[in-house]
Short mmCIF file of C-alpha atoms in Angstrom, two decimals:
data_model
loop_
_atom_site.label_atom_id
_atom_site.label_comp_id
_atom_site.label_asym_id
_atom_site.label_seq_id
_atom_site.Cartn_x
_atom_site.Cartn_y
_atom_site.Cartn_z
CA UNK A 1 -40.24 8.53 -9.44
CA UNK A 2 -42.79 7.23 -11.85
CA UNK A 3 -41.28 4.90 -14.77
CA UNK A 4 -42.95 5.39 -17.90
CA UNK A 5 -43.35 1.98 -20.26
CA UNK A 6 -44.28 1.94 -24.11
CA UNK A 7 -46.00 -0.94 -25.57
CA UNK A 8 -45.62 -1.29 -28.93
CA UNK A 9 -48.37 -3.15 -30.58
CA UNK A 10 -48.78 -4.23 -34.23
CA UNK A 11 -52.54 -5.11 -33.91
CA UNK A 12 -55.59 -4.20 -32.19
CA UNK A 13 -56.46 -7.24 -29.37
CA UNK A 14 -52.26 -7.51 -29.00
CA UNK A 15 -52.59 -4.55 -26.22
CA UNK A 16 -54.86 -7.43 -24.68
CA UNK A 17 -53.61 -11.21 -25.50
CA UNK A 18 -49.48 -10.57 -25.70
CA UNK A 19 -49.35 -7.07 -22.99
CA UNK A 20 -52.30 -7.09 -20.94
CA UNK A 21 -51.19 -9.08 -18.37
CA UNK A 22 -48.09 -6.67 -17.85
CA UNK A 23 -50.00 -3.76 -18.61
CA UNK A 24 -52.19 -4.22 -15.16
CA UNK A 25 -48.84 -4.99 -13.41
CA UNK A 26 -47.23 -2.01 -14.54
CA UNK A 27 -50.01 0.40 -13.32
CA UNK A 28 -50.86 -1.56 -10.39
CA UNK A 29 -47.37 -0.10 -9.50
CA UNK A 30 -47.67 3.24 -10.28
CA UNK A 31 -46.45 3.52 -13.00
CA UNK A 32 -47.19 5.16 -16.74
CA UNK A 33 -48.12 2.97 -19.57
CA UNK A 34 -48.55 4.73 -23.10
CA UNK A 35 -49.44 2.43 -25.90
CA UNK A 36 -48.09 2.71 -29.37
CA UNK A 37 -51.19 1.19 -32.27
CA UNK A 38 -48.98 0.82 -35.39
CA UNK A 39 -51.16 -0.77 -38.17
CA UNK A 40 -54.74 -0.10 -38.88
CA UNK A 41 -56.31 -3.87 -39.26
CA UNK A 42 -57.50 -3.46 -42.44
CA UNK A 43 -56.48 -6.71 -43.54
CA UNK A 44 -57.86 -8.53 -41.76
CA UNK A 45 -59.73 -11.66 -43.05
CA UNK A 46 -63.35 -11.03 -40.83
CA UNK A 47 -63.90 -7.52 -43.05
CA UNK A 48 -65.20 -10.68 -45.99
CA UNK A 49 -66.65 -12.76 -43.52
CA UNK A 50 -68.96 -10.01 -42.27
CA UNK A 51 -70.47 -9.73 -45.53
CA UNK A 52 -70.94 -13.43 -45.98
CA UNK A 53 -74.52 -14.17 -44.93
CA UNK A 54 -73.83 -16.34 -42.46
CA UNK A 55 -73.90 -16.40 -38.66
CA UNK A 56 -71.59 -17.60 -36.36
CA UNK A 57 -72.16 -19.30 -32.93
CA UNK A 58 -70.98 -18.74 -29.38
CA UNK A 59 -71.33 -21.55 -26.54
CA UNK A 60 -73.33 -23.50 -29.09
CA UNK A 61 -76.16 -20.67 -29.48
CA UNK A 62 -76.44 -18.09 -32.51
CA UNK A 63 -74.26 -14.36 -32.34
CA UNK A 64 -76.35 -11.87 -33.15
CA UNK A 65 -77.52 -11.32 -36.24
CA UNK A 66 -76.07 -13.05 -39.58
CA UNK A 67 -73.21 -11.09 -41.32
CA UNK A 68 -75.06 -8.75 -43.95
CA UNK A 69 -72.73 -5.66 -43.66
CA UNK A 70 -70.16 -5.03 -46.58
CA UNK A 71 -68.33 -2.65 -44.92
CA UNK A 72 -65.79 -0.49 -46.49
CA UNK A 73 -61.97 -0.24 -45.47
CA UNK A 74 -62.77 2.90 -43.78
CA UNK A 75 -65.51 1.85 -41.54
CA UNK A 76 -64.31 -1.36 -40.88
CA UNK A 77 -60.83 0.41 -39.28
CA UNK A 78 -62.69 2.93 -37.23
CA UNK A 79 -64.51 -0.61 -35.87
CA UNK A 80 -61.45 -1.96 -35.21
CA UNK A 81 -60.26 1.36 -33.45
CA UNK A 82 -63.14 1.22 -31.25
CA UNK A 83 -62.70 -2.05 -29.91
CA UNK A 84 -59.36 -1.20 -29.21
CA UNK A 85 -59.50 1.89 -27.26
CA UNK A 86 -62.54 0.41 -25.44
CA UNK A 87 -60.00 -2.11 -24.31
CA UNK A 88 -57.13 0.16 -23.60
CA UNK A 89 -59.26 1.96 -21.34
CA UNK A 90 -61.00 -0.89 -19.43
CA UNK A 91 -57.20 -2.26 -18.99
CA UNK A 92 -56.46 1.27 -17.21
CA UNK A 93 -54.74 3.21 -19.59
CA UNK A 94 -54.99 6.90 -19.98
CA UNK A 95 -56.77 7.58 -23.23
CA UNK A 96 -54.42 10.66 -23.84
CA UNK A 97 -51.21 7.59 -23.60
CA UNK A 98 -52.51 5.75 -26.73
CA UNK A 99 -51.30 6.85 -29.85
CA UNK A 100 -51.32 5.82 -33.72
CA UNK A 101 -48.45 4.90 -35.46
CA UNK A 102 -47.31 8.34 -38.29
CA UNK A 103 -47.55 7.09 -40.28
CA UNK A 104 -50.42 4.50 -39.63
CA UNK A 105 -49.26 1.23 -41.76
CA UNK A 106 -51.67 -1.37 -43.57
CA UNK A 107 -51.01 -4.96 -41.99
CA UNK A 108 -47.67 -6.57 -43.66
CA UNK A 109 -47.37 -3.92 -45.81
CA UNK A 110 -43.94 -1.95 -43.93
CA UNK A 111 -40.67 -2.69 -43.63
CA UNK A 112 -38.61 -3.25 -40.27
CA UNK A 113 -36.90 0.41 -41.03
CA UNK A 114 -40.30 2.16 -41.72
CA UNK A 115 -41.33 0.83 -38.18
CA UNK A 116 -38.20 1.64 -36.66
CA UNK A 117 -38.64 5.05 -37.87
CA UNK A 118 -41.85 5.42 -36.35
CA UNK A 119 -41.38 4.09 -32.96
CA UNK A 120 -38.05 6.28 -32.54
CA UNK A 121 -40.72 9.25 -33.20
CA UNK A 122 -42.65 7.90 -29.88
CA UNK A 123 -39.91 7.16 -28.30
CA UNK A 124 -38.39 10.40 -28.27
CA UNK A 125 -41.45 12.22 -27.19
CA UNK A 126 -42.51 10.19 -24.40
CA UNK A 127 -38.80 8.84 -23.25
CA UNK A 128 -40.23 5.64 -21.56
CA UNK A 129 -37.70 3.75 -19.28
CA UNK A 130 -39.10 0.15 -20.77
CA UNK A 131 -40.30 -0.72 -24.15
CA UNK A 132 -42.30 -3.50 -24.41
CA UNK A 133 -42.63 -5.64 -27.82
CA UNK A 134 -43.52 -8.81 -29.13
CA UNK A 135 -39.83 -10.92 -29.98
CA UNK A 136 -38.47 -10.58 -32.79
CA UNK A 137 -37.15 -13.86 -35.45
CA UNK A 138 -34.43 -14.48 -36.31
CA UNK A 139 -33.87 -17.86 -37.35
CA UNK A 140 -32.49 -18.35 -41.00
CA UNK A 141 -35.34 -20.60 -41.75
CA UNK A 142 -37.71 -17.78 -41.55
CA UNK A 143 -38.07 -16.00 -44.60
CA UNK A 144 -40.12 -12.72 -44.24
CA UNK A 145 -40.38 -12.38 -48.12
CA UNK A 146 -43.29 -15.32 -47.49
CA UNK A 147 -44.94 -13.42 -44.91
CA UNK A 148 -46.87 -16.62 -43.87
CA UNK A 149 -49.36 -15.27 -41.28
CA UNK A 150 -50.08 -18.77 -40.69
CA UNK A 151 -46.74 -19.50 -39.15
CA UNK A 152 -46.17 -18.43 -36.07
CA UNK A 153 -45.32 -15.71 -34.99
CA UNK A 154 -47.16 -12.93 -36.98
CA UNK A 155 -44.83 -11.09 -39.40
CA UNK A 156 -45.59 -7.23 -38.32
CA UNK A 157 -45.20 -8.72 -34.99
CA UNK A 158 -41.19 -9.93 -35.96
CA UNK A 159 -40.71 -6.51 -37.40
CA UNK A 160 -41.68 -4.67 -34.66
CA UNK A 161 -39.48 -6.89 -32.29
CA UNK A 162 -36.20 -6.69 -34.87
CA UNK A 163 -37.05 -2.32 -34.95
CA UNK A 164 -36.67 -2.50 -30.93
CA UNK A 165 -34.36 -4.04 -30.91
CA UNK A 166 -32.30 -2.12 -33.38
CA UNK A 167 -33.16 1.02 -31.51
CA UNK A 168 -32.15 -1.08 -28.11
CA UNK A 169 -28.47 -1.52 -29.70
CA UNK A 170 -27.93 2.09 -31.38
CA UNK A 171 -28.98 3.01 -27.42
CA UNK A 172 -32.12 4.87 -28.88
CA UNK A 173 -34.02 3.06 -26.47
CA UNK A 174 -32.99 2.87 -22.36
CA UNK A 175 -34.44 -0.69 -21.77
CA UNK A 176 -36.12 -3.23 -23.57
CA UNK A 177 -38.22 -6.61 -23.03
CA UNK A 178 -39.49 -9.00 -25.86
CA UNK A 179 -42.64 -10.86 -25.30
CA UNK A 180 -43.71 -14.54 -26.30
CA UNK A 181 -47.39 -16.14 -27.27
CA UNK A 182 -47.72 -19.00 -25.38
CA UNK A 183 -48.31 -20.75 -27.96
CA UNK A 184 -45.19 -20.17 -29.66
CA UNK A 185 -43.36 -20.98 -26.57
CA UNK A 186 -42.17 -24.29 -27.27
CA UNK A 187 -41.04 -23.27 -30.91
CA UNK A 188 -38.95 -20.44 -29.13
CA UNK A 189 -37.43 -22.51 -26.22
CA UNK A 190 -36.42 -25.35 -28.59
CA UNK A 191 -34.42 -22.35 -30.90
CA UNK A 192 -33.06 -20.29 -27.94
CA UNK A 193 -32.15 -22.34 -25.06
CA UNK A 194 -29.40 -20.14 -23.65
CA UNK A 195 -32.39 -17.64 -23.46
CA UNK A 196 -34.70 -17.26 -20.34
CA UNK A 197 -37.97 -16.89 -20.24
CA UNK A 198 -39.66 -14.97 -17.33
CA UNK A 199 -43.20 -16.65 -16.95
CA UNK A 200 -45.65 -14.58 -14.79
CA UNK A 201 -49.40 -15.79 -14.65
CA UNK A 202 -52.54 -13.54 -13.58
CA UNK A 203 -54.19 -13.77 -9.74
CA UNK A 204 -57.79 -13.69 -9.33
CA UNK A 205 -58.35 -9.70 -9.76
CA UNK A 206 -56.13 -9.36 -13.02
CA UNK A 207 -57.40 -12.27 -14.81
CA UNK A 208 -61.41 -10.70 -13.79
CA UNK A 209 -59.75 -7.17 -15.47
CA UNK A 210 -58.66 -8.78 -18.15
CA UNK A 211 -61.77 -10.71 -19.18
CA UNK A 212 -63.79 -7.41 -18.76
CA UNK A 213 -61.36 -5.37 -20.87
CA UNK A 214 -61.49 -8.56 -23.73
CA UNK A 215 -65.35 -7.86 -23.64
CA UNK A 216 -64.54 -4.50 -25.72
CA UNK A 217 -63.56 -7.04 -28.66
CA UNK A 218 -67.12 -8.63 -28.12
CA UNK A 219 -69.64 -5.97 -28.49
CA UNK A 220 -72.30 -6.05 -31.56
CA UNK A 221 -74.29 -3.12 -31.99
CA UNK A 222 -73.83 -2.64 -35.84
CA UNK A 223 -75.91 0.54 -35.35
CA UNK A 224 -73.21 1.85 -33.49
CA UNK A 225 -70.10 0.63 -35.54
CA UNK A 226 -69.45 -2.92 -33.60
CA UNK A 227 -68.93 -5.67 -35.27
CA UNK A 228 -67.25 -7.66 -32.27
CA UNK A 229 -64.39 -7.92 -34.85
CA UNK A 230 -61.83 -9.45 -32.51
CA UNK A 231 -64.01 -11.84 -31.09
CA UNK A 232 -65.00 -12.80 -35.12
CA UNK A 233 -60.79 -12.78 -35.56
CA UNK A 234 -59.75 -15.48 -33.02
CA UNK A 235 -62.81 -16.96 -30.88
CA UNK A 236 -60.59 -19.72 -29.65
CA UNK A 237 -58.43 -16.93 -27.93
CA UNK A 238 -61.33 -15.27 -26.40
CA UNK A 239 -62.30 -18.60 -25.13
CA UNK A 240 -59.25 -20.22 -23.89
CA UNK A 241 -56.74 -18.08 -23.54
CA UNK A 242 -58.27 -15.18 -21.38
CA UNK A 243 -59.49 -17.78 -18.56
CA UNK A 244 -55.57 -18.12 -17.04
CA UNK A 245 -53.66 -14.76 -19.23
CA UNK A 246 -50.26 -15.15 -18.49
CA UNK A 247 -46.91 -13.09 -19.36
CA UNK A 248 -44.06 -14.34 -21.42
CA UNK A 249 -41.14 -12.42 -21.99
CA UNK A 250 -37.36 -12.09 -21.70
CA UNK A 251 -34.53 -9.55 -21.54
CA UNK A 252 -31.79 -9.81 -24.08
CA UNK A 253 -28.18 -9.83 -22.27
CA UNK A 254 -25.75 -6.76 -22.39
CA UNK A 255 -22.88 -8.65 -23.41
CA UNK A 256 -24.96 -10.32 -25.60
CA UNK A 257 -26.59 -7.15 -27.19
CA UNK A 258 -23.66 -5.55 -28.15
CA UNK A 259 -21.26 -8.50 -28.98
CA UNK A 260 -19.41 -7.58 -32.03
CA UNK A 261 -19.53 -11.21 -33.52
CA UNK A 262 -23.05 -11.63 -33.29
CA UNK A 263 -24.48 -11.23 -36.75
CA UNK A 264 -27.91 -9.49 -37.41
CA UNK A 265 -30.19 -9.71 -40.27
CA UNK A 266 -32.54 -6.69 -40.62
CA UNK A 267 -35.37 -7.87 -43.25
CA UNK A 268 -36.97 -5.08 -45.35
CA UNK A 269 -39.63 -5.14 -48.16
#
């Protein structure tokens, strides 16, 4: 029987840098992979810098043209959109398995419940077996009322991990597995020791599929809408990171899930 896997992603280029690794795995098996897209992008910082008359460079050598286009909110989403389900679909996924968060939130601008509410909509249509999301934090140094984007890991990224695994404990959802950047790795290891991290990296083949599928994030054709905005968002990423892609995750414990003295702190606006 095919198994059916939701990947919930905060971002457009997360389907690609955190998932996309486990994404080819998964349908190299068989098996269904349905994406869930829940913000739209639009804060992110490159929507300034592509108005700020400069250019950037790539291996040394000018990109394109310098950045002359103001572009509103609205355009610079559907940009963003583009990029993203040009990736989805060079990764393999069905374009009728990617879906927008209802309602579609601005980045760090939602609360863990608001999130939770949302993915327990996808979740019941599409019943997946496995949900896949970035790991939550839950350390009580954190404080999500700072929403420090510059601290890893990404806020909307916590929430999305601390809604899963809400909706992992009230048994909303079958089966659940929390994914790591690698380079928040040693941060996690060093605050979770008793937790094991499965560490998969990429043969040959995937790593060529992946670096195609990042090449969505790369496109400039500003007649047509592309901006390359997630190449413009992390360059070092595209550089580095896509040359050995590699999975990080773990699986929370059943005893551990459901123990009654293990406290949990849900963060809201």
């Amino acid at each position: 029987m095919t198994r059916k896997t939701l990947y919930v992603v905060p971002h457009q280029d997360d389907e690609l840098f955190t998932f996309g690794l486990d994404v080819v795995k998964t349908l190299s098996r068989g098996d269904s992979v349905y994406v869930l897209l829940v913000t739209d992008g639009s804060e992110c910082w490159v929507k300034d810098m592509l108005a700020d008359g400069k250019k950037c460079t790539d291996g040394g050598k000018d990109f394109h043209d310098c950045h002359k286009y103001a572009l509103s909110t609205e355009d610079f989403v559907a940009s963003r959109d583009k990029e993203f389900f040009e990736c989805c679909s060079r990764l393999g996924i069905n374009k009728d398995n990617v879906h927008l968060s209802n309602p579609r939130f601005v980045d760090m601008n939602f609360s863990v419940e608001e999130v939770k509410a949302a993915i327990k909509s996808v979740v019941e249509m599409i019943n997946p077996d496995r949900v896949c999301v970035h790991a939550p934090r839950w350390e009580s140094s954190f404080n999500p009322c700072e929403r420090n984007v510059s601290m890893p890991p990404h806020i909307d990224h916590c929430f999305c991990g601390q809604a899963v695994y809400l909706l992992l404990r009230q048994k909303i959802i079958k089966d659940a597995e929390f994914f790591i950047e690698f380079y928040d790795l040693e941060r996690f290891e060093s605050l979770h020791s008793d937790i094991t991290v499965r560490r998969i990296e990429a043969n040959s083949d995937e790593a060529e599929l992946i670096q195609r599928a990042g090449l969505a994030y790369k496109v400039w054709n500003p007649d047509e809408g592309r901006y390359a905005i997630g190449w413009h968002c992390d360059k070092e990423m595209h550089s580095n990171a896509l040359k050995r892609p590699v999975s990080l995750s773990y699986k929370i414990p059943v005893t551990r899930l459901f123990a009654s003295r293990v406290k949990h702190k849900l963060f809201v606006k």
